[in-house]
Short mmCIF file of C-alpha atoms in Angstrom, two decimals:
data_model
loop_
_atom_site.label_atom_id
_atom_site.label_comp_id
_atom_site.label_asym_id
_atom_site.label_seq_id
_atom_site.Cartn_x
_atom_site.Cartn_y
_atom_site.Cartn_z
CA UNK A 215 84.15 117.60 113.03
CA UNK A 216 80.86 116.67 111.56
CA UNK A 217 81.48 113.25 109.70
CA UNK A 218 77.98 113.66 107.92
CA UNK A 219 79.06 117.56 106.38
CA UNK A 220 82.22 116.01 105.37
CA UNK A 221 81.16 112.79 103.80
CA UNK A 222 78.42 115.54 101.84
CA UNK A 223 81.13 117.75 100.62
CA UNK A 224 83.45 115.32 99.60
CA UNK A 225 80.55 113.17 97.19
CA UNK A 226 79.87 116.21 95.63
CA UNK A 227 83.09 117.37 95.13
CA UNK A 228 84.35 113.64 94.05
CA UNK A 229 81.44 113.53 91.01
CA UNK A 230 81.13 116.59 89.98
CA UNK A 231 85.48 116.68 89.71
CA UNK A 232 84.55 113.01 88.02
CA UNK A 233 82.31 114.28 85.66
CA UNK A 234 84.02 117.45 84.37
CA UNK A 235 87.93 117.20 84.92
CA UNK A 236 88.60 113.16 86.01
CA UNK A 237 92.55 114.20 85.73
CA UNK A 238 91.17 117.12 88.91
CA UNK A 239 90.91 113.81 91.04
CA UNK A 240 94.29 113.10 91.48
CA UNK A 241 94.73 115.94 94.12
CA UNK A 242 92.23 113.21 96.54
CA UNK A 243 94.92 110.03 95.94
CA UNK A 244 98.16 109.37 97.39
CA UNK A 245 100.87 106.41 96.98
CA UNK A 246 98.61 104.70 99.95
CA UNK A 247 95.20 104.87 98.42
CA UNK A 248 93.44 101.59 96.42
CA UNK A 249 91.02 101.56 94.36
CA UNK A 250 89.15 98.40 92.96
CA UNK A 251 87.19 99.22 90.03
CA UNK A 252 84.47 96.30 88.84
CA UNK A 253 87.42 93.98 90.83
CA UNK A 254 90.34 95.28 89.16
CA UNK A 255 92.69 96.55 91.72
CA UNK A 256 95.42 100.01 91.60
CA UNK A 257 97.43 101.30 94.21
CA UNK A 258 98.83 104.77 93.85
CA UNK A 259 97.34 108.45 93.38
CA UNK A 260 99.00 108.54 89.24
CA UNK A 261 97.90 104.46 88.62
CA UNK A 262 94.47 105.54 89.67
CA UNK A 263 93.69 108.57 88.17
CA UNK A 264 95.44 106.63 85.07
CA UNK A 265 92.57 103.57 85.50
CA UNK A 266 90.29 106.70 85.86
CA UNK A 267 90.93 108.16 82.88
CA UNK A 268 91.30 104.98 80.51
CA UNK A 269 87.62 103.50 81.93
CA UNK A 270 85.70 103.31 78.04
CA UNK A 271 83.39 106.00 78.27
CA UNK A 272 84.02 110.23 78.77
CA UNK A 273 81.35 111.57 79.22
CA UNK A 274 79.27 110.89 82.23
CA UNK A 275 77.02 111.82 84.95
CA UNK A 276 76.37 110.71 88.36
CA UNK A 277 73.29 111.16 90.22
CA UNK A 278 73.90 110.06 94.08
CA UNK A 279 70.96 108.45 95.49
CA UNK A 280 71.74 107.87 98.94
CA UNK A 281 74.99 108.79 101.36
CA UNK A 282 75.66 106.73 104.34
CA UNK A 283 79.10 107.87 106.81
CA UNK A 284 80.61 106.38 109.84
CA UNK A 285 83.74 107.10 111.40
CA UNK A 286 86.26 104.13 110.89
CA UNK A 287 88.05 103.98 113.84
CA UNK A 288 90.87 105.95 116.32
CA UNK A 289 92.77 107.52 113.45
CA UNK A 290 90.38 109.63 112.81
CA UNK A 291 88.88 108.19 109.26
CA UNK A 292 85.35 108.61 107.97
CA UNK A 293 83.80 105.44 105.87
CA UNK A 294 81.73 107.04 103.16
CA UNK A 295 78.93 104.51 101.28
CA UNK A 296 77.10 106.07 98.00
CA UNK A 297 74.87 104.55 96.06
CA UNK A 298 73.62 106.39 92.72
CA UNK A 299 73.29 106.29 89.02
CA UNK A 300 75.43 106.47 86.36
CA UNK A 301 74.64 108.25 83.20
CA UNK A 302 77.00 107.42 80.06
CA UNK A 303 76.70 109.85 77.24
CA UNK A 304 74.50 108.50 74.33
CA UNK A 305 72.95 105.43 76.50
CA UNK A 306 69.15 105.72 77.16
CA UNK A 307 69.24 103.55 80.46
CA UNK A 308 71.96 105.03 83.73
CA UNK A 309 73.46 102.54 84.80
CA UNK A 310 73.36 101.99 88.80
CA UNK A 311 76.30 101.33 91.22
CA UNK A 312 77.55 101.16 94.62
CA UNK A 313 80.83 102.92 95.84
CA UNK A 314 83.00 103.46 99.20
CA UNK A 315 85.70 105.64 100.12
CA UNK A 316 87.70 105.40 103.08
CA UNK A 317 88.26 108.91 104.08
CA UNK A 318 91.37 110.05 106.05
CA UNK A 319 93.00 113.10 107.61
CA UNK A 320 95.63 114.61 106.47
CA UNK A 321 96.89 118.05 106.72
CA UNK A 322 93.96 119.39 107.94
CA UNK A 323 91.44 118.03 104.96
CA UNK A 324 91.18 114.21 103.68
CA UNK A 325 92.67 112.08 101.07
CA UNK A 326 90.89 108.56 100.16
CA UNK A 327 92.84 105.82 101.51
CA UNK A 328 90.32 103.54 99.91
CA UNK A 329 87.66 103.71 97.15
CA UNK A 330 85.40 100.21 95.66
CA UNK A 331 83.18 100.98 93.36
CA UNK A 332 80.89 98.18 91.84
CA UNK A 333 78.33 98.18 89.42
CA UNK A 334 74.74 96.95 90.30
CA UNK A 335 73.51 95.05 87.35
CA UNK A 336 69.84 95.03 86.51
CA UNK T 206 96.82 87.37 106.50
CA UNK T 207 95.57 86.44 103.23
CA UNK T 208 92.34 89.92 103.03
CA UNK T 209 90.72 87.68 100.61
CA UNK T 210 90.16 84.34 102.12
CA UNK T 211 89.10 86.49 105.60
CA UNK T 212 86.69 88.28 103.88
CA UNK T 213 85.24 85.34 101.91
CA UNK T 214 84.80 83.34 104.72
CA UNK T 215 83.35 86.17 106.85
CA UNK T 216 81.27 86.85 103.71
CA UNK T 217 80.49 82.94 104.28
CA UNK T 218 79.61 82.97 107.97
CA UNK T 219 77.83 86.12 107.97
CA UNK T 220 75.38 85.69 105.43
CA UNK T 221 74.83 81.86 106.60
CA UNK T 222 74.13 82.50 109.96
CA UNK T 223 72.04 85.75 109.03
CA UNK T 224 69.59 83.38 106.74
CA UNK T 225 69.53 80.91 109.70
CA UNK T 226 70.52 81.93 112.92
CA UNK T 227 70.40 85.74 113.06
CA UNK T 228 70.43 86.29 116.77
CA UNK T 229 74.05 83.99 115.91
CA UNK T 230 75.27 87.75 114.64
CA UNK T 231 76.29 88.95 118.05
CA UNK T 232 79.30 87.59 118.44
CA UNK T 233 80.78 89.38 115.06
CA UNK T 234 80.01 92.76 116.85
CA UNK T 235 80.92 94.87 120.12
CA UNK T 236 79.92 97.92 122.00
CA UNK T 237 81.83 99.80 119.41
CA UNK T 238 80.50 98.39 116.20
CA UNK T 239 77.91 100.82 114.07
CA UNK T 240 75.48 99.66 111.52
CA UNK T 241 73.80 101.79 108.72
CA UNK T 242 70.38 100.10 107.31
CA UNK T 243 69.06 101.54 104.92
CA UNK T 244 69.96 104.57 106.35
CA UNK T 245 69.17 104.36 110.09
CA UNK T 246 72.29 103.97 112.74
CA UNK T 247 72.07 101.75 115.23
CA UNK T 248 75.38 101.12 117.69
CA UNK T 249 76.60 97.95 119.89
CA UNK T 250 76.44 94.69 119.55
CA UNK T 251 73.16 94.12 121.49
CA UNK T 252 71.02 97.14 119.59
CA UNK T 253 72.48 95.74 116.07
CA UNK T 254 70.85 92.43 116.64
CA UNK T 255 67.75 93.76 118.29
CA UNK T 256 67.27 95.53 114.84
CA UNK T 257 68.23 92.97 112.51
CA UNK T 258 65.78 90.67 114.66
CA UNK T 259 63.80 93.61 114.13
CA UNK T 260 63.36 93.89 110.62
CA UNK T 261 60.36 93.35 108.81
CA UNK T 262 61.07 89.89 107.30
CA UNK T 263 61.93 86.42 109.43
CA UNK T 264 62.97 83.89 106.50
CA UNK T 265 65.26 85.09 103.96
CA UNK T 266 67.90 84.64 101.30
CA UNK T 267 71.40 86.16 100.66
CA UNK T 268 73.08 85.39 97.31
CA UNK T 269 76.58 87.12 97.17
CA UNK T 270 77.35 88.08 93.53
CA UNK T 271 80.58 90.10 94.27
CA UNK T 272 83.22 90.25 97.12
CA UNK T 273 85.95 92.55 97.14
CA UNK T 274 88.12 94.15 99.96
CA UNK T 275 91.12 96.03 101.07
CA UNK T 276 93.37 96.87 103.65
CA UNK T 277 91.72 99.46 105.65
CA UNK T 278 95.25 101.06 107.46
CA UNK T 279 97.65 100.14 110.13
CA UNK T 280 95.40 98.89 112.75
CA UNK T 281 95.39 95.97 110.65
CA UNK T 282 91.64 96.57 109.77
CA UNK T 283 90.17 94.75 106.15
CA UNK T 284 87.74 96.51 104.75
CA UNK T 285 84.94 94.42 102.74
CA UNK T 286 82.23 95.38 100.09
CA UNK T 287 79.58 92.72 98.93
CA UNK T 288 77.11 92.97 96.00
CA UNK T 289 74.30 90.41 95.93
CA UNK T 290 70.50 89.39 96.26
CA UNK T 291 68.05 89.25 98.80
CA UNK T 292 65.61 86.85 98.52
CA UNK T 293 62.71 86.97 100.61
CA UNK T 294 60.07 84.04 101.55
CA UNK T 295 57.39 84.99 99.74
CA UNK T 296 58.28 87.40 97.15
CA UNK T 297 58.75 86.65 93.96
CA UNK T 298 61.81 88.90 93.03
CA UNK T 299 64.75 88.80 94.76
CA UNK T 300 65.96 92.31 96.18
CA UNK T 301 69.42 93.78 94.83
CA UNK T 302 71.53 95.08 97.84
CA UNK T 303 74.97 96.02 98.61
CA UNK T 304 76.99 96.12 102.29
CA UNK T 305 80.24 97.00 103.25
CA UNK T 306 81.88 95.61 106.20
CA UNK T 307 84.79 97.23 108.79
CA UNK T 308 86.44 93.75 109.95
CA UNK T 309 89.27 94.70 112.94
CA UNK T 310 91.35 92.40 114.60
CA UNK T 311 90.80 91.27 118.05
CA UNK T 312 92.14 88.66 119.54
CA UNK T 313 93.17 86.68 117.19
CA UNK T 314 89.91 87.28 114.88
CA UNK T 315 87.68 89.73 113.52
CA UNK T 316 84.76 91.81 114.67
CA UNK T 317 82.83 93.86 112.54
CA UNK T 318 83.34 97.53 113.45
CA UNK T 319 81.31 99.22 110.92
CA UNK T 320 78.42 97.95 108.91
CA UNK T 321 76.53 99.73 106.06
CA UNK T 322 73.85 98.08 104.49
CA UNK T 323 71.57 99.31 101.37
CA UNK T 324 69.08 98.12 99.03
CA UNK T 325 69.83 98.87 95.42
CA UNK T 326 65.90 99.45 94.45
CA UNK T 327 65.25 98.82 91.05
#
């Protein structure tokens, strides 16, 4: 397995799914997975996608800047660190931010166990 | 196991004895631990520190703005992500950066397993 093709796939699949169909993410959650959004923390694939969907803005694009992967350990995860910028429909100035996922296997593909995302004020 | 009092007082002693003691870093890491900085991998305790003693600056600054972590999975691993400023001796603006940490048990503490650090550039 190739952590760094992985970690590729799965940022572009997680923004551009993000950025055109948020609902589309649920398929990546399960009852296991976390997220902590600006340090407000959900557990569960339908709480998420719920926080997901309720953040105060639709439309949106993110532009990755940079993706850093390691593997996380014996199970077989992958750590996956992005850093990027976040464009908000009608707002002159993207925003930047930091996010993680903590990628594991399961039935032959990956669900995110974990996901932070944090905003990197200017 | 309270997650968030072990990472805030990793946060704590890492960035402390980073700022004034770096070659003090070893003992967080082992043979297995990987770090990411700013994009280049580096793996075991002993090449971690050689590049953090390695880096291009000797007296610096960390100001944490934002801690938050999870549980990383049943190894019992706590997964940390840190927002904050670098401040270098010298400069006049401080550098925005963010880091995520892989903390696994071992006897009895911590060591960092996986370590991903970027600048958020301005």
């Amino acid at each position: 397995m190739d952590s760094d093709l992985v970690a590729k796939q799965f940022v572009e699949y997680y923004y551009s799914t993000f950025d055109t169909n948020r609902a589309g993410l649920a398929s990546l959650y399960q009852e296991s997975s976390m997220l902590t959004f600006e340090g407000t923390k959900t557990q569960g694939a339908a709480a998420i996608v719920a926080k997901l969907a309720g953040l105060p803005f639709q439309q949106c694009h993110h532009a990755v800047s940079t993706i850093d992967c390691q593997p996380s350990g014996p199970a077989g995860g992958i750590l996956v660190f992005v850093s990027g910028q976040l464009q908000l429909a009608g707002e002159q100035h993207a925003l930047k931010f930091s996010q993680m996922f903590h990628l594991m296997p399961h039935q032959g593909s990956f669900f995110v166990l974990n996901d932070i995302f944090r905003l990197n004020y200017a």
